[in-house]
Coordinates of C-alpha atoms and ligand atoms in Angstrom, one line a residue:
X1 CA 10.8 -33.3 37.5
X2 CA 11.2 -30.2 35.4
X3 CA 14.0 -30.6 32.7
X4 CA 14.7 -26.9 32.8
X5 CA 13.1 -23.4 32.9
X6 CA 12.6 -21.5 29.6
X7 CA 11.9 -17.9 29.1
X8 CA 9.4 -17.6 26.2
X9 CA 9.6 -14.0 25.0
X10 CA 6.5 -13.3 23.0
X11 CA 4.8 -16.3 24.6
X12 CA 1.2 -15.1 24.6
X13 CA 1.4 -14.8 20.7
X14 CA 0.3 -17.4 18.2
X15 CA 3.4 -19.6 17.9
X16 CA 4.8 -18.7 21.3
X17 CA 1.7 -19.9 23.1
X18 CA 1.7 -23.2 21.3
X19 CA 5.4 -23.6 22.1
X20 CA 4.8 -22.8 25.8
X21 CA 2.1 -25.5 25.8
X22 CA 4.5 -28.0 24.2
X23 CA 7.2 -27.2 26.7
X24 CA 4.9 -27.6 29.7
X25 CA 3.6 -30.9 28.3
X26 CA 7.2 -32.1 28.1
X27 CA 8.3 -31.3 31.6
X28 CA 9.7 -27.8 31.3
X29 CA 8.9 -24.8 33.5
X30 CA 7.9 -21.8 31.4
X31 CA 8.1 -18.1 32.1
X32 CA 6.4 -15.9 29.5
X33 CA 7.3 -12.3 28.9
X34 CA 5.2 -10.3 26.4
X35 CA 4.1 -6.7 26.1
X36 CA 0.7 -7.9 24.8
X37 CA 1.0 -5.7 21.7
X38 CA -0.5 -8.4 19.5
X39 CA -1.9 -10.9 22.0
X40 CA -3.7 -11.3 25.2
X41 CA -3.1 -13.1 28.6
X42 CA -6.2 -15.2 27.8
X43 CA -3.8 -17.4 25.8
X44 CA -2.4 -18.5 29.2
X45 CA -5.8 -19.5 30.4
X46 CA -6.3 -21.7 27.4
X47 CA -2.8 -23.3 27.9
X48 CA -3.9 -24.1 31.5
X49 CA -7.3 -25.5 30.4
X50 CA -5.5 -27.9 27.9
X51 CA -2.5 -29.1 30.0
X52 CA -3.4 -28.2 33.6
X53 CA -0.3 -26.0 34.0
X54 CA 0.2 -22.3 33.6
X55 CA 3.3 -20.4 32.6
X56 CA 4.5 -17.6 34.9
X57 CA 3.8 -14.3 33.2
X58 CA 5.6 -10.9 33.2
X59 CA 4.2 -8.1 31.2
X60 CA 7.3 -6.5 29.7
X61 CA 9.0 -5.1 26.6
X62 CA 12.0 -6.9 25.1
X63 CA 13.4 -3.6 23.8
X64 CA 13.7 -2.4 27.4
X65 CA 16.7 -4.1 29.1
X66 CA 15.4 -3.3 32.6
X67 CA 12.2 -5.3 31.8
X68 CA 14.3 -8.3 30.6
X69 CA 16.6 -8.0 33.7
X70 CA 13.5 -8.0 36.0
X71 CA 12.4 -11.3 34.6
X72 CA 15.8 -13.0 34.8
X73 CA 16.1 -11.7 38.4
X74 CA 12.7 -13.0 39.4
X75 CA 13.5 -16.4 37.9
X76 CA 17.3 -17.2 38.4
X77 CA 16.4 -20.8 37.3
X78 CA 15.9 -19.8 33.7
X79 CA 18.5 -21.6 31.6
X80 CA 17.2 -21.0 28.1
X81 CA 15.3 -18.4 26.0
X82 CA 13.0 -18.9 23.1
X83 CA 12.6 -15.5 21.4
X84 CA 9.3 -14.9 19.5
X85 CA 8.8 -11.3 20.4
X86 CA 8.7 -9.3 17.2
X87 CA 6.6 -7.3 14.7
X88 CA 5.8 -9.5 11.7
X89 CA 3.7 -7.8 9.1
X90 CA 5.6 -7.7 5.8
X91 CA 3.6 -4.8 4.3
X92 CA 3.8 -2.6 7.4
X93 CA 7.5 -3.2 7.8
X94 CA 8.1 -1.2 4.6
X95 CA 5.9 1.7 5.9
X96 CA 7.5 2.0 9.4
X97 CA 10.9 0.4 9.0
X98 CA 12.4 2.1 12.1
X99 CA 9.8 0.5 14.4
X100 CA 10.6 -2.9 12.8
X101 CA 14.4 -2.5 13.2
X102 CA 13.9 -1.1 16.8
X103 CA 11.7 -4.0 17.9
X104 CA 13.1 -6.9 16.0
X105 CA 16.8 -6.1 16.0
X106 CA 17.0 -3.7 19.0
X107 CA 14.7 -6.0 21.0
X108 CA 16.9 -9.0 20.3
X109 CA 20.1 -7.1 21.3
X110 CA 18.5 -6.0 24.5
X111 CA 17.4 -9.5 25.3
X112 CA 20.8 -11.0 24.5
X113 CA 22.6 -8.4 26.6
X114 CA 20.3 -9.2 29.5
X115 CA 20.9 -13.0 29.0
X116 CA 24.6 -12.3 29.1
X117 CA 24.3 -10.4 32.4
X118 CA 22.4 -13.4 33.9
X119 CA 24.6 -16.2 32.5
X120 CA 21.8 -17.6 30.3
X121 CA 23.4 -19.1 27.2
X122 CA 20.9 -21.1 25.1
X123 CA 18.7 -19.2 22.7
X124 CA 16.2 -20.4 20.1
X125 CA 15.3 -17.6 17.6
X126 CA 12.2 -17.3 15.4
X127 CA 13.6 -16.7 12.0
X128 CA 11.6 -17.0 8.8
X129 CA 11.7 -18.5 5.3
X130 CA 11.4 -14.9 4.2
X131 CA 15.2 -14.6 4.7
X132 CA 15.7 -16.6 1.5
X133 CA 13.8 -14.1 -0.7
X134 CA 13.3 -15.5 -4.1
X135 CA 15.1 -18.9 -4.1
X136 CA 14.0 -19.5 -7.7
X137 CA 16.8 -17.1 -8.7
X138 CA 19.2 -20.0 -8.2
X139 CA 19.2 -23.3 -9.9
X140 CA 18.3 -26.4 -7.8
X141 CA 17.3 -24.4 -4.7
X142 CA 13.6 -25.5 -4.6
X143 CA 12.9 -27.1 -2.2
X144 CA 15.0 -24.7 -0.2
X145 CA 17.9 -26.0 1.8
X146 CA 19.6 -24.0 4.6
X147 CA 22.6 -23.4 2.5
X148 CA 20.5 -21.4 0.0
X149 CA 22.0 -17.9 0.0
X150 CA 20.1 -15.4 2.2
X151 CA 18.5 -12.5 0.2
X152 CA 15.4 -11.0 1.9
X153 CA 13.3 -8.8 -0.4
X154 CA 11.5 -6.8 2.4
X155 CA 12.2 -4.9 5.6
X156 CA 10.7 -7.5 7.8
X157 CA 12.9 -10.2 6.2
X158 CA 16.0 -8.0 6.6
X159 CA 15.3 -7.6 10.3
X160 CA 15.3 -11.4 10.6
X161 CA 18.5 -11.9 8.5
X162 CA 20.2 -9.2 10.7
X163 CA 19.2 -10.9 13.9
X164 CA 20.6 -14.1 12.6
X165 CA 24.0 -12.3 12.1
X166 CA 23.8 -10.7 15.5
X167 CA 23.3 -14.0 17.2
X168 CA 26.1 -15.7 15.1
X169 CA 28.5 -13.0 16.1
X170 CA 27.6 -13.2 19.8
X171 CA 28.0 -17.0 19.9
X172 CA 31.3 -16.7 18.1
X173 CA 32.6 -13.9 20.4
X174 CA 31.6 -15.7 23.5
X175 CA 33.3 -18.9 22.3
X176 CA 36.6 -17.0 21.6
X177 CA 36.4 -15.2 24.9
X178 CA 35.8 -18.3 26.9
X179 CA 38.6 -20.2 25.1
X180 CA 41.0 -17.4 26.1
X181 CA 39.7 -17.7 29.7
X182 CA 40.2 -21.4 29.7
X183 CA 36.5 -22.3 29.9
X184 CA 35.7 -23.5 26.3
X185 CA 32.7 -25.7 27.2
X186 CA 30.5 -22.9 28.7
X187 CA 29.9 -21.2 25.3
X188 CA 26.5 -20.0 24.0
X189 CA 24.3 -22.1 21.8
X190 CA 21.7 -20.9 19.4
X191 CA 19.1 -22.3 17.0
X192 CA 17.9 -20.1 14.2
X193 CA 14.6 -21.7 13.2
X194 CA 13.4 -20.6 9.7
X195 CA 9.7 -21.2 9.7
X196 CA 7.8 -21.6 6.5
X197 CA 4.0 -20.8 6.6
X198 CA 2.6 -21.6 10.1
X199 CA -1.1 -22.3 10.3
X200 CA -3.8 -24.3 12.1
X201 CA -5.1 -24.3 15.7
X202 CA -5.3 -26.7 18.6
X203 CA -7.6 -29.7 17.8
X204 CA -9.7 -29.0 20.9
X205 CA -10.9 -25.8 19.2
X206 CA -10.1 -23.6 22.2
X207 CA -6.7 -22.3 21.3
X208 CA -5.6 -20.6 18.0
X209 CA -4.3 -17.4 16.4
X210 CA -6.0 -14.3 17.7
X211 CA -4.1 -11.2 16.4
X212 CA -5.2 -7.8 17.7
X213 CA -5.5 -6.3 14.2
X214 CA -6.7 -7.4 10.8
X215 CA -5.1 -10.7 9.5
X216 CA -3.3 -10.7 6.2
X217 CA -2.2 -14.3 5.9
X218 CA -4.0 -16.6 3.5
X219 CA -5.6 -19.1 5.9
X220 CA -6.9 -16.6 8.5
X221 CA -8.3 -14.5 5.7
X222 CA -10.1 -17.6 4.3
X223 CA -11.5 -18.2 7.8
X224 CA -13.0 -14.8 7.7
X225 CA -14.5 -15.5 4.2
X226 CA -16.0 -18.7 5.6
X227 CA -17.6 -17.0 8.6
X228 CA -19.0 -14.3 6.3
X229 CA -16.9 -11.6 8.0
X230 CA -15.3 -11.0 4.5
X231 CA -17.1 -11.1 1.3
X232 CA -14.4 -12.9 -0.7
X233 CA -10.7 -13.7 -0.9
X234 CA -8.5 -11.8 -3.3
X235 CA -6.2 -14.3 -5.0
X236 CA -2.9 -12.5 -5.7
X237 CA -1.9 -13.6 -9.2
X238 CA -2.7 -16.6 -11.4
X239 CA 0.2 -16.0 -13.8
X240 CA 2.9 -17.8 -11.8
X241 CA 4.7 -20.7 -13.6
X242 CA 3.1 -23.2 -11.2
X243 CA 0.7 -26.1 -11.8
X244 CA -2.3 -23.8 -11.5
X245 CA -0.8 -20.4 -11.9
X246 CA -0.9 -19.5 -8.2
X247 CA 2.1 -19.2 -5.8
X248 CA 3.4 -22.2 -3.8
X249 CA 4.0 -22.2 0.0
X250 CA 4.8 -24.8 2.6
X251 CA 2.1 -24.7 5.2
X252 CA 3.1 -26.1 8.6
X253 CA 0.7 -26.9 11.5
X254 CA 1.5 -24.7 14.5
X255 CA 1.7 -27.8 16.7
X256 CA 4.4 -29.4 14.5
X257 CA 6.2 -26.1 14.6
X258 CA 5.9 -25.9 18.4
X259 CA 7.3 -29.3 18.6
X260 CA 10.2 -28.2 16.4
X261 CA 11.2 -25.6 19.1
X262 CA 11.1 -28.3 21.8
X263 CA 13.4 -30.6 19.9
X264 CA 15.7 -27.8 18.9
X265 CA 16.0 -26.6 22.5
X266 CA 16.7 -30.2 23.6
X267 CA 19.4 -30.5 20.9
X268 CA 21.1 -27.3 22.1
X269 CA 21.1 -28.4 25.7
X270 CA 22.4 -31.9 24.9
X271 CA 24.9 -31.2 22.1
X272 CA 26.1 -27.6 22.7
X273 CA 26.6 -27.1 19.0
X274 CA 27.2 -23.4 18.8
X275 CA 24.9 -21.9 16.1
X276 CA 22.7 -24.0 13.9
X277 CA 20.1 -23.0 11.4
X278 CA 17.2 -25.3 10.6
X279 CA 14.3 -25.0 8.2
X280 CA 11.0 -25.9 9.8
X281 CA 8.7 -26.9 7.0
X282 CA 6.9 -30.0 5.7
X283 CA 8.7 -30.2 2.3
X284 CA 5.3 -30.2 0.6
X285 CA 4.2 -27.1 -1.4
X286 CA 0.6 -26.1 -1.9
X287 CA -0.7 -23.5 -4.3
X288 CA -3.2 -20.9 -3.3
X289 CA -6.0 -22.7 -5.2
X290 CA -5.1 -26.0 -3.4
X291 CA -5.5 -24.2 -0.1
X292 CA -8.8 -22.7 -1.1
X293 CA -10.1 -26.1 -2.2
X294 CA -8.8 -27.9 1.0
X295 CA -10.4 -25.2 3.2
X296 CA -13.7 -25.2 1.2
X297 CA -13.9 -29.0 1.6
X298 CA -13.6 -28.6 5.4
X299 CA -16.2 -25.8 5.5
X300 CA -18.5 -27.7 3.2
X301 CA -19.1 -24.8 0.8
X302 CA -17.4 -23.0 -2.1
X303 CA -15.6 -19.9 -0.8
X304 CA -15.9 -16.9 -3.1
X305 CA -12.7 -15.4 -4.5
X306 CA -11.5 -12.9 -7.1
X307 CA -8.3 -13.0 -9.0
X308 CA -6.3 -9.8 -8.8
X309 CA -2.7 -8.7 -9.6
X310 CA 0.3 -10.3 -7.9
X311 CA 1.0 -8.8 -4.5
X312 CA 4.2 -6.8 -4.6
X313 CA 7.2 -8.7 -3.1
X314 CA 5.6 -12.2 -3.4
X315 CA 7.7 -15.0 -4.8
X316 CA 6.7 -18.0 -6.8
X317 CA 7.8 -20.8 -4.4
X318 CA 8.8 -21.1 -0.8
X319 CA 8.9 -24.8 -0.1
X320 CA 11.3 -26.1 2.5
X321 CA 13.8 -28.8 2.2
X322 CA 13.6 -30.0 5.8
X323 CA 16.2 -32.8 5.5
X324 CA 18.6 -31.3 8.0
X325 CA 16.0 -31.0 10.7
X326 CA 14.7 -34.5 9.9
X327 CA 18.3 -35.8 10.3
X328 CA 19.7 -33.8 13.2
X329 CA 16.7 -33.1 15.2
X330 CA 14.8 -36.3 14.2
X331 CA 11.9 -33.9 13.6
X332 CA 9.4 -33.9 10.8
X333 CA 5.9 -32.6 10.4
X334 CA 3.2 -35.1 11.3
X335 CA 0.1 -33.1 10.7
X336 CA -1.2 -32.5 7.1
X337 CA -2.2 -29.2 5.6
X338 CA -5.8 -30.7 5.3
X339 CA -5.9 -31.4 9.1
X340 CA -4.6 -27.8 9.7
X341 CA -7.6 -26.5 7.7
X342 CA -9.9 -28.7 9.9
X343 CA -8.4 -27.4 13.1
X344 CA -8.4 -23.8 11.9
X345 CA -12.1 -24.1 11.0
X346 CA -13.0 -25.6 14.4
X347 CA -11.2 -22.7 16.1
X348 CA -12.7 -19.8 14.0
X349 CA -16.2 -21.2 13.7
X350 CA -16.5 -21.8 17.5
X351 CA -14.7 -18.6 18.6
X352 CA -15.7 -15.8 16.2
X353 CA -14.4 -13.3 18.7
X354 CA -11.2 -15.2 19.4
X355 CA -10.0 -14.9 23.0
X356 CA -12.5 -12.1 23.6
X357 CA -15.2 -14.7 24.4
X358 CA -15.4 -17.8 26.5
X359 CA -14.9 -21.0 24.6
X360 CA -18.2 -22.9 23.9
X361 CA -19.0 -25.3 26.8
X362 CA -19.3 -28.3 24.6
X363 CA -15.7 -28.0 23.5
X364 CA -14.6 -27.9 27.1
X365 CA -16.3 -31.2 27.9
X366 CA -14.3 -33.1 25.2
Ligands
NAD1 P1 2.5 -12.9 17.2 O1 2.4 -11.5 16.9 O2 1.3 -13.7 17.5 O3 3.5 -13.1 18.4 C1 4.5 -12.2 18.7 C2 4.4 -11.8 20.2 O4 5.4 -10.9 20.5 C3 3.0 -11.1 20.5 O5 2.4 -11.7 21.6 C4 3.4 -9.7 20.8 O6 2.5 -9.1 21.7 C5 4.8 -9.9 21.3 N1 5.7 -8.7 21.2 C6 5.8 -7.8 20.1 N2 6.7 -6.9 20.4 C7 7.1 -7.1 21.7 C8 8.0 -6.4 22.5 N3 8.6 -5.3 22.1 N4 8.2 -6.9 23.8 C9 7.5 -8.0 24.2 N5 6.7 -8.7 23.4 C10 6.5 -8.2 22.2 O7 3.3 -13.6 16.0 P2 3.6 -15.1 15.7 O8 3.0 -15.5 14.4 O9 3.4 -16.0 16.9 O10 5.2 -15.0 15.4 C11 6.1 -15.3 16.4 C12 7.5 -15.1 15.9 O11 7.7 -15.9 14.7 C13 7.8 -13.7 15.4 O12 9.1 -13.4 15.7 C14 7.6 -13.8 13.9 O13 8.4 -12.8 13.2 C15 8.1 -15.2 13.6 N6 7.6 -15.8 12.4 C16 6.2 -15.9 12.3 C17 5.7 -16.5 11.1 C18 4.2 -16.5 10.9 O14 3.8 -16.6 9.7 N7 3.4 -16.4 11.9 C19 6.5 -17.0 10.2 C20 7.9 -16.9 10.4 C21 8.4 -16.3 11.5
WQD2 C1 0.5 -17.1 1.2 C2 0.1 -17.1 -0.3 C3 0.0 -15.0 -1.3 C4 -3.4 -13.5 1.0 C5 4.2 -14.3 5.0 C6 5.5 -13.7 5.4 C7 6.4 -14.8 5.9 C8 5.8 -15.5 7.1 C9 4.4 -16.0 6.7 C10 6.3 -14.2 9.1 C11 0.9 -16.2 -1.1 C12 -1.4 -15.7 -1.3 C13 -2.4 -14.3 0.5 C14 -4.5 -13.2 0.2 C15 -3.5 -14.5 -1.6 N1 5.5 -14.6 8.2 N2 -2.5 -14.8 -0.8 N3 -4.5 -13.7 -1.1 O1 3.4 -14.1 2.0 O2 3.9 -16.6 2.0 O3 4.4 -15.3 4.0 O4 3.6 -14.9 6.2 O5 7.5 -14.5 9.2 O6 7.5 -14.1 6.4 O7 6.1 -13.2 4.2 O8 2.1 -15.7 3.5 O9 -0.3 -16.1 4.0 O10 0.4 -13.8 3.3 O11 0.4 -15.7 1.6 O12 -3.6 -14.9 -2.7 O13 -5.4 -12.4 0.6 O14 -1.3 -16.7 -0.4 O15 0.1 -14.3 -2.5 O16 1.1 -16.8 -2.3 P1 3.5 -15.4 2.8 P2 0.6 -15.3 3.2

């Protein structure tokens, strides 16, 4: 029996599609809404190939309230929303800030307004470790706990920090209004999930990240170097005060991350806690050179790179302290960064055109 029905906004994208899969595998019904700006419906075929179930799909734009209303009207059984739909390129966010505020902040407000009209009161939001900015500006804040002060250093990060505030205010206002109306137990509940660096692919090799444009994250770029699509990786700075001079990040397998959404949603439904923020990271930091080595080991050859200047806006260390999620959600990462490299390589080497080609037959037999 289904435990509930979840609207996954942005559910054909990278993290959304893996979360839709995890929800289906754990008894939820899933409705996906996406405008396919950075994804394709083929992701739903792959979900079905893996688990035998397919989410319902509505092409729609979260910034358009009528699109959101249409989905809630078509599925009155939806009781929760997981909201992934957003623009996410840090560099681009500084070039077209209005688009980022419109989509990320405006889109969330439209979705929340529509949720309110349809009495849906659980929301899980894709926030980002970027909201912390440079946590090394404080003493004892690495690894980063949730109480580290927020201080994003780029437009994208500011949209995420703003949405966190919008959601907090909405939950608080709802709670006060319901108290006045004598219905204190029907209040909204929200999880603000601050992801560190998502990576990896499904171990089957048939589902992974397939952005519409050029990738800019470290591991997808290394994938392109390994397949020969790119000549070399540019390493952004070797003058950081780290063990090898390169910057440190907390790489988390997308399946661990998807599972984090599942347990956060279960927690909201069971505990009705109001608003909670949780870091979703492993607690283990890896340098750029460590990632290059781990991925080279998987590929079985040295991957060419060239050291260049630091990238503007990059910080030394974004490693999570995941103790709160470990304790409250009983969640922790189970898949190593090395396994994420293996899974990523299986995905990119077998599907050079991503979802624009059928998966190799031998992978489907396994
Ligand atoms: P993604 O681009 O693969 O997925 C986002 C999805 O939202 C895409 O399918 C896109 O088509 C859709 N979308 C965009 N604008 C929309 C709109 N107006 N209406 C409907 N759909 C829309 O990105 P992802 O990596 O899966 O990220 C998912 C979420 O997690 C985003 O909110 C992102 O900001 C956040 N996040 C991502 C990372 C990361 O490194 N991937 C890290 C932290 C947080
Ligand atoms: C990782 C490390 C780079 C590319 C971003 C967003 C964050 C989140 C995840 C959305 C850094 C180095 C990278 C390259 C390199 N996304 N690098 N050469 O910057 O940690 O985080 O994506 O929410 O919000 O800010 O990820 O993969 O771009 O970089 O040397 O060509 O790899 O300097 O140290 P980042 P990334």
